[in-house]
Amino acid sequence: MSYYDYVIVGSGIAGLYSALLAKNAGSVLILTKGSIEECNTRHAQGGIAAPIGKNDSPELHFQDTITAGAGLCDPEAVRILVEEAPDRIDDLIKFGVPFDTLDGEVALTREAAHSVPRILHAGGDATGEHIEVTLSRRVRESPVEVLEYCLATQILTDDGKVRGIRALDSRTGLTEEYECRFVILSTGGAGRLFKYTTNSEVATGDGIALAFQAGAEITDMEFFPFPPSALRLPGVSPFLISEAVRGEGGILRNVEGYQFMPDYALQAELAPRDVVARSILYEMRKTGSDRVFLDVTHVSPRRITTRFPHIYRFCLDHGLDITKGLIPVAPAAHYLMGGVRVNTWGQTSMPGLFAAGETACTGVHGANRLASNSLVEVVVFSKRIVERTQETDQAASISGPTGADYHSLSQREALETTSRFNLPNLQSLLWDKVGIVRSGQGLAEAADTLAAWQNSLPQPTDRPSYELGNMVLSARLMAEAGVLREESRGAHFRTDFPESSEGWQKHLVFRAINPV
Ligand SMILES: Cc1cc2nc3c(=O)[nH]c(=O)nc-3n(C[C@H](O)[C@H](O)[C@H](O)COP(=O)(O)OP(=O)(O)OC[C@H]3O[C@@H](n4cnc5c(N)ncnc54)[C@H](O)[C@@H]3O)c2cc1C
């Protein structure tokens, strides 16, 4: 058994950035279930938001974030985000992230629902790749130990306090325990729960499942946004076509070539992303097609190739010149807004357990995330985690969110399910019943089926079987939260409750009755 000050699970921006700070405070081990660079971070395109522009201010960024969050942001967390963001950007620059510049200044672009240009980017639309490659190189040069292809399978506890991680080396099949003072969960999101997703294969909700099983609190699982436009080409996994493409004049057309968005919203293509995603879904149903088209053929080819070089190249590699032809697109699952509940220091409800990045829920995003606020959230709160671990008094003081509703996973009737349990069926179930447009009945059916599948799970033995178990548990938390929230708000839309309700301006928190 090995001992470290910090065991960090995951090697996306949250894991790598935390490790680079924590190495100055003690010994650090990163466990990651794939290669070091397999993660969602490297797929991030648009950029990272920070109020550093001439006409910008933390107050403006605060207001934009609160507005997007549809009444559920934690104002204290948002205040911290916008005030500390500029310093964290400086840190990334010092680590060597090559943000794009214009006339010697960091170049800023504007994205939907930001009132001014405030998005830093690198390599045009390859921001995540530059961040991931830069930080992973830094980590490799540092004393931080990295174990690749090591899957965390359990959070080890003693009297409710975290003492380490059990992990499976998926190359040897051997299990090992790593003891430590602090665990930082940085396991990313859960997009793989859905049939269509922009997420990397590693996004299977592991951190949520591990934390829940260990006894930590999970919150806001019903909020999962679906960006309107991911490439829909046979045999190609849904590749995100940035929403900024619509901002540059992209027009959405149905399979008959008709520009349909003005029929659904005054702002047409520039309507909020959830409105556009639902409109696309309705239009696909109306025309009996599994896609619509994004048209940028009227935009100057030079503008497209300089503003979106990564998207242009990716499509070209798949036989599609987007300056000349229409881009087939459809919505896809993208980002986990909920997660392991943390306070503004990244502390979970369990002493010794911290969570950072997409697997954590800091309360910054509320019910809907402002574009490009995710990467910045990661760096701001990861830094605070490492600061907190260096303080002498780390008593977990994570008070409940105002007016939170606490739940455990309800016992559901053991249902005779006709659908066989496997990954494609799980992903179809979530896509159909816990996806962009939900209903109470569909959510309850999904929750019943998932409970039945969970009961039938065999003992996990390898990475796929552990991941499947984690996905079923995360999916249950999502479906149950969706059943409970009888309203529509932000990224959660129900046909039987299409409006927001004041009584629901509160969070749903789940915790296990009998933690492992
Ligand atoms: C296509 C796309 C575009 C995006 N664009 C933007 C953008 O422009 N701006 C923005 O702010 N955000 C964007 N996002 C969101 C943002 O990229 C992510 O939220 C962020 O990168 C998450 O970082 P992370 O470190 O938390 O997770 P990840 O980068 O996903 O890393 C998770 C890590 O955990 C590891 N892991 C998971 N489970 C285990 C386990 N059980 N054991 C060991 N290791 C494990 C994984 O292997 C991986 O290394 C985008 C996301 C996608 C998918």
Tab-separated table of C-alpha atoms in Angstrom, residues 36-467:
chain	number	residue	atom	x	y	z
A	36	ILE	CA	-3.268	11.095	-19.495
A	37	GLU	CA	-4.844	13.134	-22.295
A	38	GLU	CA	-8.110	11.201	-22.671
A	39	CYS	CA	-10.758	13.547	-21.270
A	40	ASN	CA	-13.398	16.118	-22.161
A	41	THR	CA	-10.987	19.002	-21.649
A	42	ARG	CA	-9.131	18.371	-24.864
A	43	HIS	CA	-12.394	18.665	-26.846
A	44	ALA	CA	-13.269	22.146	-25.533
A	45	GLN	CA	-13.479	24.508	-28.469
A	46	GLY	CA	-14.878	27.968	-27.753
A	47	GLY	CA	-12.648	28.996	-24.885
A	48	ILE	CA	-12.501	30.195	-21.328
A	49	ALA	CA	-14.394	33.185	-19.953
A	50	ALA	CA	-12.831	35.898	-17.792
A	51	PRO	CA	-13.759	39.565	-17.285
A	52	ILE	CA	-10.490	41.028	-18.520
A	53	GLY	CA	-11.647	43.116	-21.504
A	54	LYS	CA	-11.626	46.924	-21.554
A	55	ASN	CA	-15.424	47.228	-21.426
A	56	ASP	CA	-15.884	44.324	-19.065
A	57	SER	CA	-16.005	43.977	-15.282
A	58	PRO	CA	-16.524	41.207	-12.704
A	59	GLU	CA	-19.960	42.744	-12.079
A	60	LEU	CA	-21.011	42.305	-15.731
A	61	HIS	CA	-19.728	38.720	-15.796
A	62	PHE	CA	-21.566	38.101	-12.513
A	63	GLN	CA	-24.852	39.414	-13.952
A	64	ASP	CA	-24.561	37.364	-17.156
A	65	THR	CA	-23.846	34.177	-15.190
A	66	ILE	CA	-26.720	34.745	-12.768
A	67	THR	CA	-29.131	35.457	-15.630
A	68	ALA	CA	-28.151	32.261	-17.476
A	69	GLY	CA	-28.527	30.191	-14.287
A	70	ALA	CA	-32.317	30.685	-14.217
A	71	GLY	CA	-32.616	31.426	-10.506
A	72	LEU	CA	-30.464	28.612	-9.141
A	73	CYS	CA	-26.892	29.995	-9.123
A	74	ASP	CA	-25.156	30.339	-5.781
A	75	PRO	CA	-24.355	34.095	-5.802
A	76	GLU	CA	-21.355	33.673	-3.478
A	77	ALA	CA	-19.787	31.055	-5.765
A	78	VAL	CA	-20.431	33.221	-8.831
A	79	ARG	CA	-18.874	36.245	-7.107
A	80	ILE	CA	-15.747	34.193	-6.375
A	81	LEU	CA	-15.665	32.916	-9.952
A	82	VAL	CA	-15.713	36.332	-11.574
A	83	GLU	CA	-13.338	37.983	-9.098
A	84	GLU	CA	-10.676	35.251	-9.132
A	85	ALA	CA	-10.889	34.383	-12.852
A	86	PRO	CA	-8.327	36.984	-14.067
A	87	ASP	CA	-5.634	35.680	-11.682
A	88	ARG	CA	-6.256	32.079	-12.729
A	89	ILE	CA	-5.920	33.094	-16.389
A	90	ASP	CA	-2.523	34.595	-15.479
A	91	ASP	CA	-1.595	31.236	-13.906
A	92	LEU	CA	-2.519	29.394	-17.120
A	93	ILE	CA	-0.455	31.839	-19.162
A	94	LYS	CA	2.494	31.289	-16.781
A	95	PHE	CA	2.113	27.525	-17.219
A	96	GLY	CA	2.486	28.189	-20.948
A	97	VAL	CA	-1.046	28.000	-22.374
A	98	PRO	CA	-0.716	29.859	-25.699
A	99	PHE	CA	-3.861	31.986	-25.768
A	100	ASP	CA	-4.441	33.719	-29.117
A	101	THR	CA	-3.471	37.386	-29.281
A	102	LEU	CA	-4.410	40.354	-31.404
A	103	ASP	CA	-2.062	43.379	-31.675
A	104	GLY	CA	-0.063	42.052	-28.723
A	105	GLU	CA	-3.097	41.711	-26.420
A	106	VAL	CA	-4.974	38.527	-25.486
A	107	ALA	CA	-7.750	38.200	-28.088
A	108	LEU	CA	-11.296	38.069	-26.734
A	109	THR	CA	-14.392	36.864	-28.493
A	110	ARG	CA	-18.052	37.058	-27.559
A	111	GLU	CA	-20.353	34.070	-27.125
A	112	ALA	CA	-24.096	33.706	-26.661
A	113	ALA	CA	-25.508	35.393	-23.529
A	114	HIS	CA	-22.226	37.166	-22.668
A	115	SER	CA	-22.859	40.915	-22.827
A	116	VAL	CA	-19.305	41.741	-23.981
A	117	PRO	CA	-16.364	39.903	-25.596
A	118	ARG	CA	-14.716	37.917	-22.746
A	119	ILE	CA	-13.755	34.522	-24.138
A	120	LEU	CA	-10.050	33.733	-24.397
A	121	HIS	CA	-9.179	31.038	-26.909
A	122	ALA	CA	-6.153	29.163	-28.178
A	123	GLY	CA	-5.477	27.840	-31.668
A	124	GLY	CA	-8.757	29.462	-32.791
A	125	ASP	CA	-11.231	26.801	-31.699
A	126	ALA	CA	-8.764	24.316	-30.162
A	127	THR	CA	-8.590	25.852	-26.669
A	128	GLY	CA	-9.072	22.631	-24.730
A	129	GLU	CA	-6.403	20.769	-26.651
A	130	HIS	CA	-3.844	23.511	-25.968
A	131	ILE	CA	-4.719	23.592	-22.261
A	132	GLU	CA	-4.578	19.802	-21.912
A	133	VAL	CA	-1.316	19.393	-23.813
A	134	THR	CA	0.376	22.269	-21.948
A	135	LEU	CA	-0.678	21.122	-18.469
A	136	SER	CA	0.044	17.448	-19.084
A	137	ARG	CA	3.537	18.332	-20.297
A	138	ARG	CA	4.062	20.370	-17.121
A	139	VAL	CA	2.872	17.469	-14.992
A	140	ARG	CA	5.166	15.013	-16.765
A	141	GLU	CA	8.116	17.339	-16.064
A	142	SER	CA	7.159	17.578	-12.365
A	143	PRO	CA	7.510	15.162	-9.416
A	144	VAL	CA	3.792	14.325	-9.649
A	145	GLU	CA	3.318	10.573	-10.107
A	146	VAL	CA	0.840	9.567	-12.797
A	147	LEU	CA	-0.690	6.117	-13.135
A	148	GLU	CA	-2.471	5.769	-16.464
A	149	TYR	CA	-5.110	3.096	-17.184
A	150	CYS	CA	-5.911	2.993	-13.459
A	151	LEU	CA	-9.614	3.113	-12.693
A	152	ALA	CA	-10.698	4.374	-9.256
A	153	THR	CA	-13.303	1.878	-8.078
A	154	GLN	CA	-13.972	2.946	-4.494
A	155	ILE	CA	-13.401	5.822	-2.086
A	156	LEU	CA	-11.977	4.293	1.095
A	157	THR	CA	-13.240	5.710	4.373
A	158	ASP	CA	-12.680	5.342	8.109
A	159	ASP	CA	-15.420	6.601	10.417
A	160	GLY	CA	-16.845	8.731	7.614
A	161	LYS	CA	-13.468	10.327	6.840
A	162	VAL	CA	-11.721	9.636	3.564
A	163	ARG	CA	-8.497	7.634	3.762
A	164	GLY	CA	-7.750	6.785	0.152
A	165	ILE	CA	-8.763	5.213	-3.127
A	166	ARG	CA	-9.036	1.646	-4.338
A	167	ALA	CA	-8.111	1.341	-7.997
A	168	LEU	CA	-7.987	-1.284	-10.700
A	169	ASP	CA	-5.070	-1.369	-13.109
A	170	SER	CA	-6.949	-2.249	-16.263
A	171	ARG	CA	-3.822	-3.525	-18.002
A	172	THR	CA	-2.878	-6.065	-15.318
A	173	GLY	CA	-6.282	-6.615	-13.690
A	174	LEU	CA	-4.689	-6.001	-10.268
A	175	THR	CA	-6.351	-3.954	-7.541
A	176	GLU	CA	-4.360	-1.592	-5.331
A	177	GLU	CA	-5.157	0.756	-2.440
A	178	TYR	CA	-3.643	4.265	-2.295
A	179	GLU	CA	-3.885	5.946	1.092
A	180	CYS	CA	-3.739	9.708	1.435
A	181	ARG	CA	-4.707	12.780	3.413
A	182	PHE	CA	-6.889	14.218	0.670
A	183	VAL	CA	-8.719	12.816	-2.326
A	184	ILE	CA	-9.547	15.254	-5.114
A	185	LEU	CA	-12.171	13.782	-7.429
A	186	SER	CA	-11.700	15.256	-10.914
A	187	THR	CA	-13.438	12.594	-12.905
A	188	GLY	CA	-15.352	14.831	-15.317
A	189	GLY	CA	-18.892	14.482	-16.620
A	190	ALA	CA	-21.400	11.875	-17.724
A	191	GLY	CA	-22.275	12.576	-21.360
A	192	ARG	CA	-21.794	8.907	-22.220
A	193	LEU	CA	-25.108	8.194	-20.512
A	194	PHE	CA	-26.794	9.398	-23.693
A	195	LYS	CA	-27.033	7.893	-27.168
A	196	TYR	CA	-25.709	11.062	-28.787
A	197	THR	CA	-23.000	13.019	-27.005
A	198	THR	CA	-20.052	15.270	-27.682
A	199	ASN	CA	-18.231	13.738	-24.708
A	200	SER	CA	-15.134	11.602	-24.568
A	201	GLU	CA	-15.510	7.884	-23.796
A	202	VAL	CA	-14.270	8.489	-20.255
A	203	ALA	CA	-17.305	10.618	-19.304
A	204	THR	CA	-19.264	7.879	-17.532
A	205	GLY	CA	-20.228	9.618	-14.275
A	206	ASP	CA	-17.741	7.638	-12.179
A	207	GLY	CA	-17.092	10.437	-9.683
A	208	ILE	CA	-20.789	10.882	-8.997
A	209	ALA	CA	-21.291	7.164	-8.382
A	210	LEU	CA	-18.158	6.764	-6.227
A	211	ALA	CA	-18.983	9.806	-4.096
A	212	PHE	CA	-22.625	8.813	-3.661
A	213	GLN	CA	-21.710	5.274	-2.648
A	214	ALA	CA	-19.199	6.623	-0.122
A	215	GLY	CA	-21.862	8.854	1.462
A	216	ALA	CA	-21.229	12.274	-0.120
A	217	GLU	CA	-24.076	14.487	-1.279
A	218	ILE	CA	-25.039	14.810	-4.947
A	219	THR	CA	-27.079	17.725	-6.267
A	220	ASP	CA	-28.682	19.358	-9.361
A	221	MET	CA	-28.529	16.152	-11.431
A	222	GLU	CA	-31.645	17.080	-13.417
A	223	PHE	CA	-29.837	19.870	-15.262
A	224	PHE	CA	-28.052	18.580	-18.336
A	225	PRO	CA	-27.806	20.873	-21.376
A	226	PHE	CA	-27.909	19.664	-24.975
A	227	PRO	CA	-26.183	22.035	-27.388
A	228	PRO	CA	-28.164	22.268	-30.614
A	229	SER	CA	-25.513	21.435	-33.150
A	230	ALA	CA	-23.300	18.383	-33.131
A	231	LEU	CA	-22.220	16.868	-36.439
A	232	ARG	CA	-24.608	14.053	-37.443
A	233	LEU	CA	-22.755	11.953	-40.005
A	234	PRO	CA	-23.052	8.160	-40.229
A	235	GLY	CA	-20.129	6.458	-38.509
A	236	VAL	CA	-18.753	9.705	-37.038
A	237	SER	CA	-19.182	10.408	-33.325
A	238	PRO	CA	-21.131	13.643	-32.670
A	239	PHE	CA	-18.499	16.344	-32.972
A	240	LEU	CA	-19.495	19.711	-31.520
A	241	ILE	CA	-20.143	22.442	-34.069
A	242	SER	CA	-19.660	25.442	-31.806
A	243	GLU	CA	-22.647	27.652	-31.104
A	244	ALA	CA	-20.431	30.529	-32.163
A	245	VAL	CA	-21.040	29.325	-35.748
A	246	ARG	CA	-24.653	30.493	-35.435
A	247	GLY	CA	-23.281	33.712	-33.935
A	248	GLU	CA	-21.295	34.192	-37.163
A	249	GLY	CA	-24.495	34.020	-39.222
A	250	GLY	CA	-25.088	30.256	-39.510
A	251	ILE	CA	-28.663	29.435	-40.594
A	252	LEU	CA	-30.556	26.306	-39.516
A	253	ARG	CA	-32.509	24.589	-42.292
A	254	ASN	CA	-34.671	21.464	-42.163
A	255	VAL	CA	-34.159	18.580	-44.584
A	256	GLU	CA	-36.322	20.422	-47.098
A	257	GLY	CA	-33.994	23.437	-46.995
A	258	TYR	CA	-36.467	25.612	-45.051
A	259	GLN	CA	-35.115	28.075	-42.414
A	260	PHE	CA	-37.334	27.063	-39.500
A	261	MET	CA	-35.988	28.932	-36.431
A	262	PRO	CA	-38.012	32.154	-37.049
A	263	ASP	CA	-41.146	29.980	-36.638
A	264	TYR	CA	-40.082	29.068	-33.094
A	265	ALA	CA	-38.369	32.164	-31.647
A	266	LEU	CA	-38.077	35.880	-32.298
A	267	GLN	CA	-34.292	35.731	-32.035
A	268	ALA	CA	-34.328	32.847	-34.555
A	269	GLU	CA	-30.880	31.136	-34.634
A	270	LEU	CA	-29.680	33.338	-31.750
A	271	ALA	CA	-32.347	32.167	-29.301
A	272	PRO	CA	-31.057	30.513	-26.077
A	273	ARG	CA	-29.490	27.111	-26.668
A	274	ASP	CA	-32.260	25.085	-24.970
A	275	VAL	CA	-34.895	26.795	-27.159
A	276	VAL	CA	-32.868	26.066	-30.310
A	277	ALA	CA	-32.248	22.435	-29.268
A	278	ARG	CA	-35.963	21.810	-28.654
A	279	SER	CA	-36.928	23.533	-31.912
A	280	ILE	CA	-34.507	21.299	-33.831
A	281	LEU	CA	-35.967	18.232	-32.144
A	282	TYR	CA	-39.542	19.259	-33.054
A	283	GLU	CA	-38.468	20.023	-36.628
A	284	MET	CA	-36.737	16.646	-36.938
A	285	ARG	CA	-39.914	14.923	-35.727
A	286	LYS	CA	-42.060	16.980	-38.114
A	287	THR	CA	-39.949	16.083	-41.132
A	288	GLY	CA	-39.223	12.509	-40.036
A	289	SER	CA	-35.493	13.110	-40.201
A	290	ASP	CA	-32.695	12.492	-37.701
A	291	ARG	CA	-30.932	15.754	-38.599
A	292	VAL	CA	-31.235	19.346	-39.714
A	293	PHE	CA	-28.589	21.423	-41.493
A	294	LEU	CA	-26.430	24.354	-40.511
A	295	ASP	CA	-25.705	26.594	-43.468
A	296	VAL	CA	-22.642	28.858	-43.527
A	297	THR	CA	-22.145	28.834	-47.274
A	298	HIS	CA	-23.029	32.575	-47.383
A	299	VAL	CA	-20.272	33.467	-44.861
A	300	SER	CA	-16.874	34.329	-46.324
A	301	PRO	CA	-14.713	31.164	-46.546
A	302	ARG	CA	-11.811	33.119	-45.065
A	303	ARG	CA	-13.882	34.019	-42.018
A	304	ILE	CA	-14.824	30.354	-41.538
A	305	THR	CA	-11.313	28.986	-41.913
A	306	THR	CA	-9.726	31.560	-39.601
A	307	ARG	CA	-12.470	31.636	-36.956
A	308	PHE	CA	-13.191	27.890	-36.909
A	309	PRO	CA	-10.056	26.151	-38.221
A	310	HIS	CA	-10.588	23.030	-36.093
A	311	ILE	CA	-14.230	22.552	-37.130
A	312	TYR	CA	-13.364	23.287	-40.768
A	313	ARG	CA	-10.514	20.754	-40.771
A	314	PHE	CA	-12.518	18.069	-38.931
A	315	CYS	CA	-15.409	18.311	-41.425
A	316	LEU	CA	-13.030	18.390	-44.386
A	317	ASP	CA	-11.329	15.238	-43.086
A	318	HIS	CA	-14.787	13.626	-43.213
A	319	GLY	CA	-15.436	14.687	-46.788
A	320	LEU	CA	-17.389	17.881	-46.061
A	321	ASP	CA	-16.229	21.356	-47.131
A	322	ILE	CA	-18.451	23.529	-44.929
A	323	THR	CA	-17.722	26.669	-46.958
A	324	LYS	CA	-19.508	24.989	-49.887
A	325	GLY	CA	-21.979	22.472	-48.414
A	326	LEU	CA	-24.555	22.260	-45.600
A	327	ILE	CA	-23.471	20.750	-42.266
A	328	PRO	CA	-25.757	17.940	-41.012
A	329	VAL	CA	-26.352	18.545	-37.292
A	330	ALA	CA	-28.548	17.481	-34.366
A	331	PRO	CA	-28.458	18.139	-30.619
A	332	ALA	CA	-26.227	16.001	-28.390
A	333	ALA	CA	-25.654	15.600	-24.649
A	334	HIS	CA	-22.859	17.835	-23.491
A	335	TYR	CA	-22.312	18.928	-19.916
A	336	LEU	CA	-23.155	17.738	-16.426
A	337	MET	CA	-24.240	20.772	-14.457
A	338	GLY	CA	-24.986	18.900	-11.252
A	339	GLY	CA	-22.588	16.659	-9.405
A	340	VAL	CA	-20.878	16.137	-6.083
A	341	ARG	CA	-22.025	18.993	-3.884
A	342	VAL	CA	-19.147	21.188	-2.734
A	343	ASN	CA	-18.787	24.469	-0.880
A	344	THR	CA	-16.766	27.387	-2.230
A	345	TRP	CA	-13.562	25.583	-1.132
A	346	GLY	CA	-14.350	22.441	-3.111
A	347	GLN	CA	-15.105	20.495	0.079
A	348	THR	CA	-17.737	17.799	-0.175
A	349	SER	CA	-19.896	16.718	2.726
A	350	MET	CA	-17.197	14.129	3.660
A	351	PRO	CA	-14.014	15.208	5.479
A	352	GLY	CA	-10.968	14.683	3.273
A	353	LEU	CA	-12.955	14.425	0.043
A	354	PHE	CA	-12.791	17.311	-2.420
A	355	ALA	CA	-14.298	17.529	-5.898
A	356	ALA	CA	-13.240	19.739	-8.799
A	357	GLY	CA	-14.329	20.302	-12.371
A	358	GLU	CA	-17.331	18.860	-14.113
A	359	THR	CA	-17.929	16.184	-11.493
A	360	ALA	CA	-18.383	18.849	-8.812
A	361	CYS	CA	-21.358	21.107	-8.315
A	362	THR	CA	-20.153	24.458	-6.970
A	363	GLY	CA	-23.479	26.175	-7.674
A	364	VAL	CA	-21.886	28.491	-10.234
A	365	HIS	CA	-24.028	27.346	-13.153
A	366	GLY	CA	-27.422	27.034	-11.486
A	367	ALA	CA	-29.906	25.515	-13.930
A	368	ASN	CA	-28.107	26.539	-17.105
A	369	ARG	CA	-24.431	27.132	-17.814
A	370	LEU	CA	-23.164	30.266	-19.498
A	371	ALA	CA	-20.926	29.259	-22.426
A	372	SER	CA	-17.208	28.990	-21.554
A	373	ASN	CA	-17.816	29.261	-17.801
A	374	SER	CA	-16.829	25.650	-17.235
A	375	LEU	CA	-13.072	25.777	-17.790
A	376	VAL	CA	-12.788	28.922	-15.700
A	377	GLU	CA	-14.833	27.366	-12.902
A	378	VAL	CA	-12.368	24.479	-12.836
A	379	VAL	CA	-9.273	26.626	-12.340
A	380	VAL	CA	-10.851	29.013	-9.841
A	381	PHE	CA	-12.162	26.296	-7.535
A	382	SER	CA	-9.224	23.876	-7.947
A	383	LYS	CA	-6.928	26.593	-6.667
A	384	ARG	CA	-9.200	27.086	-3.656
A	385	ILE	CA	-9.143	23.346	-2.916
A	386	VAL	CA	-5.379	23.301	-2.688
A	387	GLU	CA	-5.419	26.440	-0.520
A	388	ARG	CA	-7.957	24.825	1.795
A	389	THR	CA	-5.931	21.644	2.217
A	390	GLN	CA	-3.011	23.733	3.455
A	391	GLU	CA	-5.038	25.306	6.242
A	392	THR	CA	-4.892	23.729	9.676
A	393	ASP	CA	-8.635	23.734	10.211
A	394	GLN	CA	-10.357	21.858	7.403
A	395	ALA	CA	-13.480	20.841	9.261
A	396	ALA	CA	-15.959	20.166	6.483
A	397	SER	CA	-18.318	23.081	6.896
A	398	ILE	CA	-20.635	22.529	4.016
A	399	SER	CA	-23.944	23.952	4.976
A	400	GLY	CA	-26.995	22.940	2.983
A	401	PRO	CA	-28.025	25.145	0.066
A	402	THR	CA	-30.917	27.425	0.996
A	403	GLY	CA	-34.179	25.553	0.891
A	404	ALA	CA	-32.648	22.293	-0.334
A	405	ASP	CA	-34.791	19.178	-0.584
A	406	TYR	CA	-32.967	16.055	0.643
A	407	HIS	CA	-33.687	12.627	-0.841
A	408	SER	CA	-32.294	9.135	-0.979
A	409	LEU	CA	-32.771	6.901	-4.001
A	410	SER	CA	-36.308	5.651	-3.622
A	411	GLN	CA	-37.133	1.959	-3.619
A	412	ARG	CA	-38.938	1.385	-6.882
A	413	GLU	CA	-41.194	-1.520	-7.681
A	414	ALA	CA	-39.055	-4.343	-9.088
A	415	LEU	CA	-40.299	-4.069	-12.609
A	416	GLU	CA	-40.309	-6.765	-15.260
A	417	THR	CA	-38.321	-4.954	-17.890
A	418	THR	CA	-38.544	-6.192	-21.422
A	419	SER	CA	-35.478	-4.319	-22.646
A	420	ARG	CA	-32.217	-6.141	-22.127
A	421	PHE	CA	-29.630	-4.353	-20.037
A	422	ASN	CA	-26.625	-3.260	-22.036
A	423	LEU	CA	-24.881	0.027	-22.804
A	424	PRO	CA	-26.749	0.894	-26.043
A	425	ASN	CA	-30.113	0.264	-24.330
A	426	LEU	CA	-29.106	2.427	-21.371
A	427	GLN	CA	-28.029	5.242	-23.714
A	428	SER	CA	-31.258	5.003	-25.759
A	429	LEU	CA	-33.385	5.008	-22.603
A	430	LEU	CA	-31.696	8.165	-21.325
A	431	TRP	CA	-31.852	9.866	-24.727
A	432	ASP	CA	-35.566	9.095	-25.153
A	433	LYS	CA	-36.853	9.639	-21.616
A	434	VAL	CA	-34.327	11.807	-19.750
A	435	GLY	CA	-33.223	13.899	-22.737
A	436	ILE	CA	-34.056	17.293	-24.228
A	437	VAL	CA	-37.839	17.061	-23.828
A	438	ARG	CA	-39.035	15.132	-20.778
A	439	SER	CA	-42.350	14.183	-19.196
A	440	GLY	CA	-43.230	12.933	-15.730
A	441	GLN	CA	-44.356	9.610	-17.169
A	442	GLY	CA	-41.228	9.090	-19.263
A	443	LEU	CA	-38.944	10.025	-16.385
A	444	ALA	CA	-40.747	7.644	-14.017
A	445	GLU	CA	-40.525	4.825	-16.581
A	446	ALA	CA	-36.817	5.480	-16.960
A	447	ALA	CA	-36.357	5.511	-13.177
A	448	ASP	CA	-38.201	2.158	-12.851
A	449	THR	CA	-36.193	0.524	-15.625
A	450	LEU	CA	-32.897	1.812	-14.242
A	451	ALA	CA	-33.755	0.528	-10.748
A	452	ALA	CA	-34.523	-2.898	-12.201
A	453	TRP	CA	-31.292	-2.906	-14.197
A	454	GLN	CA	-29.334	-1.826	-11.134
A	455	ASN	CA	-30.700	-4.808	-9.196
A	456	SER	CA	-29.576	-7.164	-11.944
A	457	LEU	CA	-25.984	-5.900	-12.129
A	458	PRO	CA	-23.343	-8.592	-11.689
A	459	GLN	CA	-20.250	-7.945	-9.527
A	460	PRO	CA	-17.963	-5.712	-11.608
A	461	THR	CA	-14.627	-7.180	-12.633
A	462	ASP	CA	-13.146	-4.911	-15.294
A	463	ARG	CA	-13.312	-1.306	-16.538
A	464	PRO	CA	-16.424	-1.732	-18.732
A	465	SER	CA	-18.408	-3.438	-15.973
A	466	TYR	CA	-17.416	-0.854	-13.348
A	467	GLU	CA	-18.310	1.949	-15.752
